[in-house]
Short mmCIF file of C-alpha atoms in Angstrom, two decimals:
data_model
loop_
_atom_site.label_atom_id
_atom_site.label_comp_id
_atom_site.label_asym_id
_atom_site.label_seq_id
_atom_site.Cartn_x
_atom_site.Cartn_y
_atom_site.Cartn_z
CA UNK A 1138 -30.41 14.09 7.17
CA UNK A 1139 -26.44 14.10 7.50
CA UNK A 1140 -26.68 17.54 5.91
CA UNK A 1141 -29.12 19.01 7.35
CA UNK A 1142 -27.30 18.26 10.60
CA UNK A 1143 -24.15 19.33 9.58
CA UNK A 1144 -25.67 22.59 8.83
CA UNK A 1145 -27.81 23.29 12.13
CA UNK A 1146 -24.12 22.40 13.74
CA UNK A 1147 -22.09 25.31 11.25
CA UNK A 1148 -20.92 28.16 13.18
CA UNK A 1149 -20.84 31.00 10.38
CA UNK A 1150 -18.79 33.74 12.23
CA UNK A 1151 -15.66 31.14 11.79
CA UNK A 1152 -14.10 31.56 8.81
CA UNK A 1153 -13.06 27.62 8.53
CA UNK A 1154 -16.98 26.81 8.22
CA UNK A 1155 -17.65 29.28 6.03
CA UNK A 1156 -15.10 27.75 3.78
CA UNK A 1157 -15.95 24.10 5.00
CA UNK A 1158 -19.90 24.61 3.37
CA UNK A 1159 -18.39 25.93 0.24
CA UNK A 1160 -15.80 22.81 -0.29
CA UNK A 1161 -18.47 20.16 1.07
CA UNK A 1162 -21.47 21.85 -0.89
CA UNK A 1163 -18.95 22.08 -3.91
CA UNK A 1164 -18.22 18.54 -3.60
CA UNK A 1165 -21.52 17.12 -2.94
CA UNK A 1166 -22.85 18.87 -5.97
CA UNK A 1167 -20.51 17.40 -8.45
CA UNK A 1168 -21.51 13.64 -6.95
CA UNK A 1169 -25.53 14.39 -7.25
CA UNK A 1170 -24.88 15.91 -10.94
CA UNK A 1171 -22.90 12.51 -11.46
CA UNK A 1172 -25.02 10.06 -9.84
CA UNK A 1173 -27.52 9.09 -12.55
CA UNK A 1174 -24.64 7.69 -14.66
CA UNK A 1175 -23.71 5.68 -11.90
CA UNK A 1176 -26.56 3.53 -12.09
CA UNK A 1177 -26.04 2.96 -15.80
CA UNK A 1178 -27.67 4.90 -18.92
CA UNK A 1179 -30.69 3.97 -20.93
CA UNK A 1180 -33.48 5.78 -18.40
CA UNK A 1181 -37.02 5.96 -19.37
CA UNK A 1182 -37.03 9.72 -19.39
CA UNK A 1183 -33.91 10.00 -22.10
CA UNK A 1184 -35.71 13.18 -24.69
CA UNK A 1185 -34.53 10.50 -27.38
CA UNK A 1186 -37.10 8.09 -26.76
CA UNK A 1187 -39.86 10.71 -27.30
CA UNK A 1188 -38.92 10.72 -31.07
CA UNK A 1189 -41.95 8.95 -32.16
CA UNK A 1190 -44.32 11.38 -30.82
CA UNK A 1191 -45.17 14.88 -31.99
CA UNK A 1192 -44.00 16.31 -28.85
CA UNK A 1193 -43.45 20.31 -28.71
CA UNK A 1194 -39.51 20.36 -27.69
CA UNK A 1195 -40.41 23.28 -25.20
CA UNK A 1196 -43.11 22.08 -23.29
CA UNK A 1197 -41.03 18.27 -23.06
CA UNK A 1198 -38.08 19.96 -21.60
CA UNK A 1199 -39.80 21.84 -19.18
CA UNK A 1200 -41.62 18.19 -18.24
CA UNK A 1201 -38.47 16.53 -18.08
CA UNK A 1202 -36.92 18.96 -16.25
CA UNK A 1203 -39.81 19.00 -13.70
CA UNK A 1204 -39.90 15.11 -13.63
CA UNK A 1205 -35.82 15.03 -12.56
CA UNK A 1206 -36.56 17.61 -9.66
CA UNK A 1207 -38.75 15.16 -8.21
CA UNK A 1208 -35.80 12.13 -8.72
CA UNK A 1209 -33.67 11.11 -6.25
CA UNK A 1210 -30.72 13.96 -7.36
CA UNK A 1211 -33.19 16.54 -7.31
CA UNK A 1212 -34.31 15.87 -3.99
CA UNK A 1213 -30.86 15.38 -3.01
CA UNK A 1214 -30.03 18.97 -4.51
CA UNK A 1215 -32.89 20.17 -2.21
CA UNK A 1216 -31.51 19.22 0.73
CA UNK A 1217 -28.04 20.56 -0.11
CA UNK A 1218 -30.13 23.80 -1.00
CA UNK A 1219 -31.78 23.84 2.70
CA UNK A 1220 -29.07 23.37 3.83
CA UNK A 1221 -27.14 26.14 2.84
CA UNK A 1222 -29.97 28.05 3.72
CA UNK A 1223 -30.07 26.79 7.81
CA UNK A 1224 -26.34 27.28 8.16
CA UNK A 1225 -27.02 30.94 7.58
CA UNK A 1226 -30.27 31.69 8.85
CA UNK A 1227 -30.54 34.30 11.48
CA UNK A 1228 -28.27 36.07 9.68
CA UNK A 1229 -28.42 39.71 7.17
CA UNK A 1230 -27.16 37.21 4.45
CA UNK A 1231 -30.43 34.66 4.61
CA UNK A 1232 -32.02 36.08 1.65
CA UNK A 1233 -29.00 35.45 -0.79
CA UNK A 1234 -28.39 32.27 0.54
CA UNK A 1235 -32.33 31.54 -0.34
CA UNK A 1236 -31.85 32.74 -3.54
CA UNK A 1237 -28.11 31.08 -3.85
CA UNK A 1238 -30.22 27.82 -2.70
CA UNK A 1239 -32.72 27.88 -5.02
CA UNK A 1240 -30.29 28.78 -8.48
CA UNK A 1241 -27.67 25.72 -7.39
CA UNK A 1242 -30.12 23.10 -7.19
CA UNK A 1243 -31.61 24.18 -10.44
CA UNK A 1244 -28.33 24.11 -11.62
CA UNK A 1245 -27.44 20.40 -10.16
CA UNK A 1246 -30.75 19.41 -11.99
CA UNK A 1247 -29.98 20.48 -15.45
CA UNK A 1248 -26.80 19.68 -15.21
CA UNK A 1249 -27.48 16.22 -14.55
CA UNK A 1250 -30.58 15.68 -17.23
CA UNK A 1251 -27.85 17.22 -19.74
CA UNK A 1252 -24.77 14.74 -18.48
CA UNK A 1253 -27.35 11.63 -18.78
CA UNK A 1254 -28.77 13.20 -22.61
CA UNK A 1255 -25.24 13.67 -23.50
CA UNK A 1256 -23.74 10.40 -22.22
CA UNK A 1257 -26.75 8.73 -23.85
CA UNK A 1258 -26.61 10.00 -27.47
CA UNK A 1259 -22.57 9.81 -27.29
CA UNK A 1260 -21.76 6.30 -25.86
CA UNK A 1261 -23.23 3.59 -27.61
CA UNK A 1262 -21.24 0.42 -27.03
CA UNK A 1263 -21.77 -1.79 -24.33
CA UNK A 1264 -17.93 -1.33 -22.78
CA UNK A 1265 -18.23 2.19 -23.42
CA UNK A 1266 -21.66 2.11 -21.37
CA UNK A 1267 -20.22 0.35 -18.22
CA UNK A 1268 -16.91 2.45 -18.51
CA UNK A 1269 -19.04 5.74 -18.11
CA UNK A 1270 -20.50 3.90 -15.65
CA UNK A 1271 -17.50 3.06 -13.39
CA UNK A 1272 -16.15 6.77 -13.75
CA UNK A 1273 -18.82 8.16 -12.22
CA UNK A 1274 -19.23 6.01 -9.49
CA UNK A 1275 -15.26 6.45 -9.12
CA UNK A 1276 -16.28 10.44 -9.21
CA UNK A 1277 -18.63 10.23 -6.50
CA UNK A 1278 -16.65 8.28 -4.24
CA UNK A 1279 -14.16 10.75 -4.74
CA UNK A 1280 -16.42 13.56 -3.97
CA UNK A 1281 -17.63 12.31 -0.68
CA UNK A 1282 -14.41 11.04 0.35
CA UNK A 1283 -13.42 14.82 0.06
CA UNK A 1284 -16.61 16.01 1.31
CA UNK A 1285 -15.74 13.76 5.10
CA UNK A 1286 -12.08 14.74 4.99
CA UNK A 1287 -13.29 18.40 4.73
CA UNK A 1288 -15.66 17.78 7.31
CA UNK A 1289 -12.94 16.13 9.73
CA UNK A 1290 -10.22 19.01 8.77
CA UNK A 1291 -12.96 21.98 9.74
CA UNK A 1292 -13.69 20.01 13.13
CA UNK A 1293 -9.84 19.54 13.85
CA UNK A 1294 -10.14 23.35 13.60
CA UNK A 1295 -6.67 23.48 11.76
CA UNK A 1296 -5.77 24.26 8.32
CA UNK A 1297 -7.55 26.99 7.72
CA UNK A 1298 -5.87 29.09 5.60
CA UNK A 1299 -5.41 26.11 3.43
CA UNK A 1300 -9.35 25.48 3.47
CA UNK A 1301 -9.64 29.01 2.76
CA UNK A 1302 -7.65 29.00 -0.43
CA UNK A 1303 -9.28 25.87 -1.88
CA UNK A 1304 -12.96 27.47 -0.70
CA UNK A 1305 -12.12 30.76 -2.75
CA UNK A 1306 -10.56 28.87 -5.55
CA UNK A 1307 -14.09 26.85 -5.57
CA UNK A 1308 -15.99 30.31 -5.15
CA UNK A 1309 -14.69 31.39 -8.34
CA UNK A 1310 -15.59 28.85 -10.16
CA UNK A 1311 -19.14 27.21 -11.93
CA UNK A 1312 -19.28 24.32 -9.11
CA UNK A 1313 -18.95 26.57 -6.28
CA UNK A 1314 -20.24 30.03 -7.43
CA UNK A 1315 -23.32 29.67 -5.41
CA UNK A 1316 -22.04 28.15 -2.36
CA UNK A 1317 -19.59 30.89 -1.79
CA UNK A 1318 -22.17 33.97 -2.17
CA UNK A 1319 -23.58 34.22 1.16
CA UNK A 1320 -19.82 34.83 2.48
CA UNK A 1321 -19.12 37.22 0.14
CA UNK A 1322 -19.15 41.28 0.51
CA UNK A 1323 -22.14 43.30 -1.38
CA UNK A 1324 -20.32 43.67 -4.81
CA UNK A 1325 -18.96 39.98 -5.18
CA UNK A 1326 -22.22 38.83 -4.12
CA UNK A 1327 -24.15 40.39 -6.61
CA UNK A 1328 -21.75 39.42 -8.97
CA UNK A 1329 -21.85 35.96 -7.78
CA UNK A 1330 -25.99 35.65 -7.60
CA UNK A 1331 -25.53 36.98 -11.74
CA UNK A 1332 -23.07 34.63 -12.36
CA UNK A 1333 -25.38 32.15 -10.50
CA UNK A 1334 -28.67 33.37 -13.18
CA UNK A 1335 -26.02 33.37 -16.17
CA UNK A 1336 -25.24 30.05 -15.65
CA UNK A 1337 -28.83 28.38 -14.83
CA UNK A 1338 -29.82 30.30 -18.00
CA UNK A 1339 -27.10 28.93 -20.51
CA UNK A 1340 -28.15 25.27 -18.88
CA UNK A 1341 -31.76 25.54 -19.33
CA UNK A 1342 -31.13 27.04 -23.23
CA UNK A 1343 -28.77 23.76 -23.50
CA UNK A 1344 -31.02 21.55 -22.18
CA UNK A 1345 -33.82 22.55 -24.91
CA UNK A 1346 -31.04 22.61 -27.21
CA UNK A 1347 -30.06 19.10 -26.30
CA UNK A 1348 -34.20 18.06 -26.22
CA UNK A 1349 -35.22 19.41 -29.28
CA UNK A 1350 -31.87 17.90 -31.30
CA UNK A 1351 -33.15 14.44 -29.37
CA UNK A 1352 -36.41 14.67 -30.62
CA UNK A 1353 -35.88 15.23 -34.07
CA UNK A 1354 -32.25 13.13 -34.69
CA UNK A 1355 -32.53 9.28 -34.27
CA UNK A 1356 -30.60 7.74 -31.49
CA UNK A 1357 -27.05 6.49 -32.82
CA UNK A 1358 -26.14 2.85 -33.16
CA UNK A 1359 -23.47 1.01 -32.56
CA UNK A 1360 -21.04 0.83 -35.40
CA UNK A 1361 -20.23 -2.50 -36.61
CA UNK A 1362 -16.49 -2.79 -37.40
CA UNK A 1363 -14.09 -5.54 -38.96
CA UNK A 1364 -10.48 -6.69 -37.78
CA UNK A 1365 -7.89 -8.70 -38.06
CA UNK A 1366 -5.69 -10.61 -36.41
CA UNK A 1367 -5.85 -12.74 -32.97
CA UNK A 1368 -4.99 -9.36 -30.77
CA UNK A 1369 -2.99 -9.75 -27.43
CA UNK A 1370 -2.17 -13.88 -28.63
CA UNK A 1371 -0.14 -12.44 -31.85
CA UNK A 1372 1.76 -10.60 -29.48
CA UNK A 1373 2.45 -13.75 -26.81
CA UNK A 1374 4.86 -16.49 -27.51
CA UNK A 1375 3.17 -19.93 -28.70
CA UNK A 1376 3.34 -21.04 -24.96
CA UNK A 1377 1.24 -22.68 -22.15
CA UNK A 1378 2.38 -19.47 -20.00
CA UNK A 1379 1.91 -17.20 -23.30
CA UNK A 1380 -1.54 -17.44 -24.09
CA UNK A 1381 -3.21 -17.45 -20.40
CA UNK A 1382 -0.87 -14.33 -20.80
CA UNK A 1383 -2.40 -13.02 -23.76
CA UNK A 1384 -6.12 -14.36 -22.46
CA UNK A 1385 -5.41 -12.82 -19.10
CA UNK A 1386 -4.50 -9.29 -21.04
CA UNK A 1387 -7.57 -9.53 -22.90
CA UNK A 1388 -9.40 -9.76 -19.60
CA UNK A 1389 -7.79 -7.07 -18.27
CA UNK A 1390 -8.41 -4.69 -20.72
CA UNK A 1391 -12.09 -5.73 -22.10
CA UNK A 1392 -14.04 -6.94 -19.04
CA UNK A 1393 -15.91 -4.46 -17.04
CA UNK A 1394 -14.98 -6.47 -13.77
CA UNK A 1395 -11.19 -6.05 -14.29
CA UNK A 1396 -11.67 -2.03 -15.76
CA UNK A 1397 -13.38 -1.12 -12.57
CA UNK A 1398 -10.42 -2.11 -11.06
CA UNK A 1399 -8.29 -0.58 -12.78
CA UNK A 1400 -10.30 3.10 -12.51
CA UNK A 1401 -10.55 2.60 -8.68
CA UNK A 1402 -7.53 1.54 -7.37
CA UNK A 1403 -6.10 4.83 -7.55
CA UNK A 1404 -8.77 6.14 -5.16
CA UNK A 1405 -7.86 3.59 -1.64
CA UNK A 1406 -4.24 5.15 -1.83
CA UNK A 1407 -5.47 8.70 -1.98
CA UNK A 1408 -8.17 8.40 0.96
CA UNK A 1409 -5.57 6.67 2.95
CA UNK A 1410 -3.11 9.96 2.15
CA UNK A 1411 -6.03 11.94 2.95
CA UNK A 1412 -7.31 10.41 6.42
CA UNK A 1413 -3.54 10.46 7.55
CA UNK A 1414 -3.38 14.05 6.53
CA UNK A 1415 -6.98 14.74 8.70
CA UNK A 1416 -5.15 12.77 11.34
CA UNK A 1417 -2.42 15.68 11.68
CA UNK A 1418 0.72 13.77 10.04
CA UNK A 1419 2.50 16.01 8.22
CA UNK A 1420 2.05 15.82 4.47
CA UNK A 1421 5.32 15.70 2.17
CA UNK A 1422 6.51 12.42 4.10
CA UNK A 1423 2.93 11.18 3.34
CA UNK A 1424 3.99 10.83 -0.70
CA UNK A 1425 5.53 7.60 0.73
CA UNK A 1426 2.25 6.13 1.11
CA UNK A 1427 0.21 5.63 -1.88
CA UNK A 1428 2.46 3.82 -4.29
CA UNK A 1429 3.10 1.01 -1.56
CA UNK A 1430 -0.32 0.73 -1.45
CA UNK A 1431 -1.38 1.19 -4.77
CA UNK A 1432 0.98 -2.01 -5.38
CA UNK A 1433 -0.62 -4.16 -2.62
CA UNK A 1434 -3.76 -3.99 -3.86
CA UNK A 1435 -3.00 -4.63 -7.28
CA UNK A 1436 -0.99 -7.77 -6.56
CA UNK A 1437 -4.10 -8.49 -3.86
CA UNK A 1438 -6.60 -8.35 -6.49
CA UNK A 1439 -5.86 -11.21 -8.12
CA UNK A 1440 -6.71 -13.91 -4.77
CA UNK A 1441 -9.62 -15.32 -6.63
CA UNK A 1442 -8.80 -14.84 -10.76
CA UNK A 1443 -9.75 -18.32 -11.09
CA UNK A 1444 -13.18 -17.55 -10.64
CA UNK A 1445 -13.49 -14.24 -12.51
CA UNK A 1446 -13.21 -17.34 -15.65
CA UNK A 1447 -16.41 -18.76 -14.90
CA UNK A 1448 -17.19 -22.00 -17.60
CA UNK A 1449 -13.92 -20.99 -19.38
CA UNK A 1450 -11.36 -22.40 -16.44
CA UNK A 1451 -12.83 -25.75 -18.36
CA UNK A 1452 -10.20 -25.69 -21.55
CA UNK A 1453 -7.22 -24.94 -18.71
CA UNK A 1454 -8.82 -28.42 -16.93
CA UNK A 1455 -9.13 -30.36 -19.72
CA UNK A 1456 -6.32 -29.34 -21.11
CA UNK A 1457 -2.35 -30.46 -20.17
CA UNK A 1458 -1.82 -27.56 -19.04
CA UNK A 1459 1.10 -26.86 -16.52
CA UNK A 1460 -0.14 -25.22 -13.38
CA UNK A 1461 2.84 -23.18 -13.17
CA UNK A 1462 1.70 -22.18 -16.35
CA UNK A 1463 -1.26 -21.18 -15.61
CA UNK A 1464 -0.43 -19.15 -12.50
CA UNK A 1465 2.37 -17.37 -14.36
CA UNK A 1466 0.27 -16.23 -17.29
CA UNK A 1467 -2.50 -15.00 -15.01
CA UNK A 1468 0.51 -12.69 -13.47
CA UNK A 1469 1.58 -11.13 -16.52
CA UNK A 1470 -0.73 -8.54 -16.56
CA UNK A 1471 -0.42 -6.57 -13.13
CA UNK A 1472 3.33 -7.33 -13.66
CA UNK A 1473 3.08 -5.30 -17.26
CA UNK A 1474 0.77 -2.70 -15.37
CA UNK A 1475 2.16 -2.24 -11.97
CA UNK A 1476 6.00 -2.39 -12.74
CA UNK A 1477 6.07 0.54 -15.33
CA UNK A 1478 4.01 2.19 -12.78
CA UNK A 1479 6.41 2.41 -9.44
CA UNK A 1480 9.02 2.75 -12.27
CA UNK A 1481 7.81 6.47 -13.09
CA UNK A 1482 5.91 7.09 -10.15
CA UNK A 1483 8.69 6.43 -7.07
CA UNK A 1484 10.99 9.13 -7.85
CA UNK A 1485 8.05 11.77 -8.02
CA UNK A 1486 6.93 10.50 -5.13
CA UNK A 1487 10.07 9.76 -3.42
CA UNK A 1488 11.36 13.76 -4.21
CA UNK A 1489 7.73 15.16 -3.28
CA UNK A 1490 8.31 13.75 -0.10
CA UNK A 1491 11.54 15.29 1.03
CA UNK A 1492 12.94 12.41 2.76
CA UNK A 1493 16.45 11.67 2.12
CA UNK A 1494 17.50 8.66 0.36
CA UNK A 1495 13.84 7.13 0.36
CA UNK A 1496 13.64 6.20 -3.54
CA UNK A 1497 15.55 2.91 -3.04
CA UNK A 1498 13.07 1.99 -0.31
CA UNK A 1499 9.90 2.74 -2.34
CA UNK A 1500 11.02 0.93 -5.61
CA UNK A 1501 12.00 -2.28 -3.72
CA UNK A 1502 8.89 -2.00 -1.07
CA UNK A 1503 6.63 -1.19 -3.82
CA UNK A 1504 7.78 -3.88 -6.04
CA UNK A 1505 8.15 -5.93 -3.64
CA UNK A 1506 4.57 -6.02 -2.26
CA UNK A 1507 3.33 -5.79 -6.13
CA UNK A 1508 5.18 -9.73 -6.21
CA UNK A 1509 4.76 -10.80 -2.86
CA UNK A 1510 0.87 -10.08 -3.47
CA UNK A 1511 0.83 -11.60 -6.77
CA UNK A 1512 2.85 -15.35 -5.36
CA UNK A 1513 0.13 -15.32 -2.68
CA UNK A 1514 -2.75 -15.25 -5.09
CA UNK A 1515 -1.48 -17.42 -7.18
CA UNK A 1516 -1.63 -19.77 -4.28
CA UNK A 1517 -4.98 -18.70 -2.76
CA UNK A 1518 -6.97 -18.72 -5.96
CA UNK A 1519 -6.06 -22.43 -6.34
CA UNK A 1520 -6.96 -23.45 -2.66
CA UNK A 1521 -9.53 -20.17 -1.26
CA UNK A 1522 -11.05 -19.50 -4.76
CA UNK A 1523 -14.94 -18.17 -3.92
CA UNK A 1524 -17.93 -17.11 -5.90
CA UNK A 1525 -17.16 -14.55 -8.39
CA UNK A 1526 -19.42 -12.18 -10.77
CA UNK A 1527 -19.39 -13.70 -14.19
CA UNK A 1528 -18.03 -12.33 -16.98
CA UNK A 1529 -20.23 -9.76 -18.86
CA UNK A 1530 -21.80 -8.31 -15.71
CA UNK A 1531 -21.39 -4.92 -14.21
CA UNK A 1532 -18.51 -4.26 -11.85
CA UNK A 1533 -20.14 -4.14 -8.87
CA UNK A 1534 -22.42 -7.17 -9.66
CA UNK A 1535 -21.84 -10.08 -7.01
CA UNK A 1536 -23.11 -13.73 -6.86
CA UNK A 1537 -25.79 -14.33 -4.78
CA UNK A 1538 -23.73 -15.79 -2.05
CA UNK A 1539 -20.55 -15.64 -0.85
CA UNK A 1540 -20.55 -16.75 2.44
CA UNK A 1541 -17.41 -16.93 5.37
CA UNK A 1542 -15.43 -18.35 2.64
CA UNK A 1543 -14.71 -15.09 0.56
CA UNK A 1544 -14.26 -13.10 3.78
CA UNK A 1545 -11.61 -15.15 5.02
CA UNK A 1546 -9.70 -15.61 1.53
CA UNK A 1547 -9.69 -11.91 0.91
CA UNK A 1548 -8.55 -11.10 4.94
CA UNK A 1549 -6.13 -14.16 4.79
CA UNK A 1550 -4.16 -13.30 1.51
CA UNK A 1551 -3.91 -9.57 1.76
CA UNK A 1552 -2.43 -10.61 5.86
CA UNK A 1553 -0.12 -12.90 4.28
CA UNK A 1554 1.24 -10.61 1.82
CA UNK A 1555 1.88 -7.78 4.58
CA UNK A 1556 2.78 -10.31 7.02
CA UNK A 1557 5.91 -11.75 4.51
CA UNK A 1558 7.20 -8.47 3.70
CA UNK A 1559 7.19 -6.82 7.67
CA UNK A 1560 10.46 -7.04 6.82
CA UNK A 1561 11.79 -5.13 4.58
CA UNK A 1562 8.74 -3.05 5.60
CA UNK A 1563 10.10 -2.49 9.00
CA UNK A 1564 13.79 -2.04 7.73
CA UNK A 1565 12.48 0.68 5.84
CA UNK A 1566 10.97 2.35 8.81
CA UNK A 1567 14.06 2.14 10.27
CA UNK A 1568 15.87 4.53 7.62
CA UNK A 1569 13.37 7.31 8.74
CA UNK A 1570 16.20 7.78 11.36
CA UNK A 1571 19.27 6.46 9.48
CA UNK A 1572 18.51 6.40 5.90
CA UNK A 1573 21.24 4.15 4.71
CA UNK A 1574 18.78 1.85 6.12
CA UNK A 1575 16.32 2.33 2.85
CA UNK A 1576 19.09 0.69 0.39
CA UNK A 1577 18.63 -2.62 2.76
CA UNK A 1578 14.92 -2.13 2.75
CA UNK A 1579 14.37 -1.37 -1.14
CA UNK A 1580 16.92 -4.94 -1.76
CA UNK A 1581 14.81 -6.83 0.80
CA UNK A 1582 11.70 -6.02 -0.65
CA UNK A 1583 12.18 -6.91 -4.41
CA UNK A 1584 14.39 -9.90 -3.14
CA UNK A 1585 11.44 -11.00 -1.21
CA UNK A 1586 9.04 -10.34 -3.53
CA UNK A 1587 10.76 -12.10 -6.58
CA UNK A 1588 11.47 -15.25 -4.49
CA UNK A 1589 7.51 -15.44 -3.08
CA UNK A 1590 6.35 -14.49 -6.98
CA UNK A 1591 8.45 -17.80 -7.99
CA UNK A 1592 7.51 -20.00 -5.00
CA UNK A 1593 4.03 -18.52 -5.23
CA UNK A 1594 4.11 -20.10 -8.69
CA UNK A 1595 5.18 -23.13 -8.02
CA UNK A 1596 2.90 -24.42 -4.86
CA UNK A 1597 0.02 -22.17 -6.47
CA UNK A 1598 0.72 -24.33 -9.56
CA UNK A 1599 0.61 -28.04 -8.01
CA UNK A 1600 -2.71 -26.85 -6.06
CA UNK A 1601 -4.48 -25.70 -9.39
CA UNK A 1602 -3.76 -29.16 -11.40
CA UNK A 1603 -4.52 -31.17 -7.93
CA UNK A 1604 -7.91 -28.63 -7.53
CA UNK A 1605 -9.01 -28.43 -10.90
CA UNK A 1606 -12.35 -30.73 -10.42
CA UNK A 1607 -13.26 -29.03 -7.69
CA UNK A 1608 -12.59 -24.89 -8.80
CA UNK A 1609 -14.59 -26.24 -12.13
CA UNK A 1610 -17.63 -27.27 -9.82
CA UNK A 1611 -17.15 -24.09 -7.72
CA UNK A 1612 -17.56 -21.80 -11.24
CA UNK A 1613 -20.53 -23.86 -12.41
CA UNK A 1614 -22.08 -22.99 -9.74
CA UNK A 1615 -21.58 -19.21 -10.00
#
């Protein structure tokens, strides 16, 4: 409905919609051809699972092909299709953009069936499954993000030689080909609707290809493998702090819940540089903004890591364990991930921006908010810890219930965080105007956030050893 309404309000003699319905239609297309994987890959209509029957490989892919119009991202292809075609009806062009219609949805189609056969036959272990899984969700919350701040930018009615470029970089390319014929003159759209047929062709061939290799190769299975060695634990010293360390880093890096994490962080600080850009701020200064951010979050995440354990938080109960301990090790790893990070990232970001003497500010801020956010969490998974998908299940899987609770400890510690480094935040605000003022800023912040890491510790510590009972009973219930 959104699209069809965007499209009955496109006014095709400006040249910034023109180029707006190449960019969103470009965009949109890439998230339908995606969004099967997001919802996770073993479907009934995989070619694979038609092995067992004597199947002719034509007339299957021409079923299966027929049977994912009909799905959700072949209607959804449709409708991106009609709409291309209302946003230039009543116009000499209507016939190509029919025909322009018709080829990109076809396209979307196949190129979705043949993402899903490909993904299936190629990824067979379980982490492999949900990481495909979490990149193309990632992918299509990308794609729409851009899609809206296109949408916004075209409506601002500025930027339009900038919308123009990216619309005829898109235009000459597989994902917008189609999108960008209707605009074009005679010769570049007949060369476009070819491309178009060149392209639909060399999908369907693939996708009998792909059906009739399905049908006559058995599905692979997972490899079994042998190793050695206790991993991240022969790497951490033979202490308390060490191996919730090296248990944390095996979280980190092997459990869905903490991967998705990982994948999408990235993706806030870029929407936020984005929306601030659609807002009319102008962009260089805006390289300020996503490595600050990037850092909160990560240090945020970690408000409820108690209950990401589920039954095992029972070993760090029954054990005597330190709490400090225990909040420490449990910090190691967005320490190890977020301070290389601002490390290599601030003075790209800090030149790309063009503001003088702004790379002090951003290390300190950034690390400072990375710390700070990490000493809060250690506190407020001790005292707010709530419900928590367990481990094994998908990264967007939630308990049942949450309730108040989890809405307050999330608002409450990412507050608290901002709130104790206003600051050096506001000292670095200050250097906009006299930027000797960022060398006070960048010391306040990692000052600040070293000494709330460390008393984050320490009070998060005595809470966990005084709590244990009770965040035990909260798990078993998850």
């Amino acid at each position: 409905m959104g699209i069809i309404m965007l499209a009955l309000a496109v006014d095709i003699a400006l040249p910034t919609h023109r180029a707006g319905i190449v960019i969103v239609a470009s965009a949109l297309s890439v998230a339908i051809a995606v969004a099967p994987l997001s919802a996770g890959l073993g479907s009934a209509l995989e070619p694979g699972r038609f092995a067992p029957y004597p199947l002719d490989p034509r007339r299957l892919a021409v079923s299966l092909g027929v049977a994912g119009a009909v799905g959700l991202p072949g209607a959804l292809a449709v409708v991106l299709g009609i709409g291309l075609v209302i946003a230039w009806a009543a116009t000499p062009t209507t016939g190509a953009a029919v025909v322009a219609a018709v080829l990109a949805a076809v396209a979307i189609i196949l190129s979705s069936q043949y993402l899903v056969a490909v993904a299936g036959q190629l990824v067979v272990s379980t982490m492999a499954r949900r990481l495909v899984t979490t990149v193309a969700r990632v992918v299509i919350g990308v794609a729409i993000a851009a899609a809206i701040t296109t949408v916004l930018v075209v409506l601002e009615e500025r930027e339009g030689e900038a919308l123009s470029a990216i619309a005829t970089v898109l235009g000459n390319s597989p994902v917008g080909l189609l999108w960008a014929a209707p605009a074009s003159d005679l010769a570049a759209l007949i060369a476009r609707v070819l491309g178009g047929v060149v392209m639909v062709g060399v999908l369907a061939w693939g996708w009998g290809w792909m059906v009739a290799r399905l049908l006559e190769t058995p599905l692979r299975s997972r490899a079994v493998t042998s190793t050695t060695g206790l991993g991240w634990f022969d790497l951490a010293p033979a202490t308390p702090g060490g191996v919730i360390a090296a248990r944390s880093l095996l979280y980190w890096t092997s459990d869905s819940r903490y991967r998705a994490v990982i994948i999408a962080l990235p993706v806030a600080p870029v929407l936020m540089m984005l929306a601030f850009a659609a807002a009319g701020a102008p962009l260089p200064p805006l390289w300020l903004v996503p490595l600050p951010v990037l850092a909160l979050l990560l240090g945020w995440f970690s408000h409820n890591d108690v209950a990401y354990d589920h039954t095992a938080v029972w070993v760090h109960v029954a054990a005597p364990l330190p709490g400090a301990a225990d909040r420490w090790g449990r910090c190691v790893p967005p320490i190890l991930l977020g301070i290389p990070l601002i490390v290599v990232l601030a003075p790209l970001f800090a030149m790309w921006s063009g503001v003088e003497g702004a790379l002090p500010a951003l290390l300190g801020v950034s690390a400072g908010l990375l710390l700070t956010g990490l000493g809060v969490s250690s506190v407020t998974s001790a005292l707010g810890a709530y419900p928590a998908a367990r481990p094994g299940a998908g990264p967007f899987d939630q308990p049942p219930t949450l309730g108040a609770r989890a809405g307050w400890a999330q608002s409450l510690s990412l507050l608290a965080t901002i709130g104790f480094m206003a600051p050096a935040l506001i000292v670095a605000g200050w250097g906009f105007s006299q930027p000797e003022w960022f060398t006070v800023a960048g010391i306040a912040g990692a000052a600040t956030g070293v000494g709330m890491l460390l008393l984050g510790i320490v009070i998060g510590g005595r809470a966990f050893r005084e709590r244990a009972p009770e965040l035990l009973t909260l798990v078993m219930r998850t």
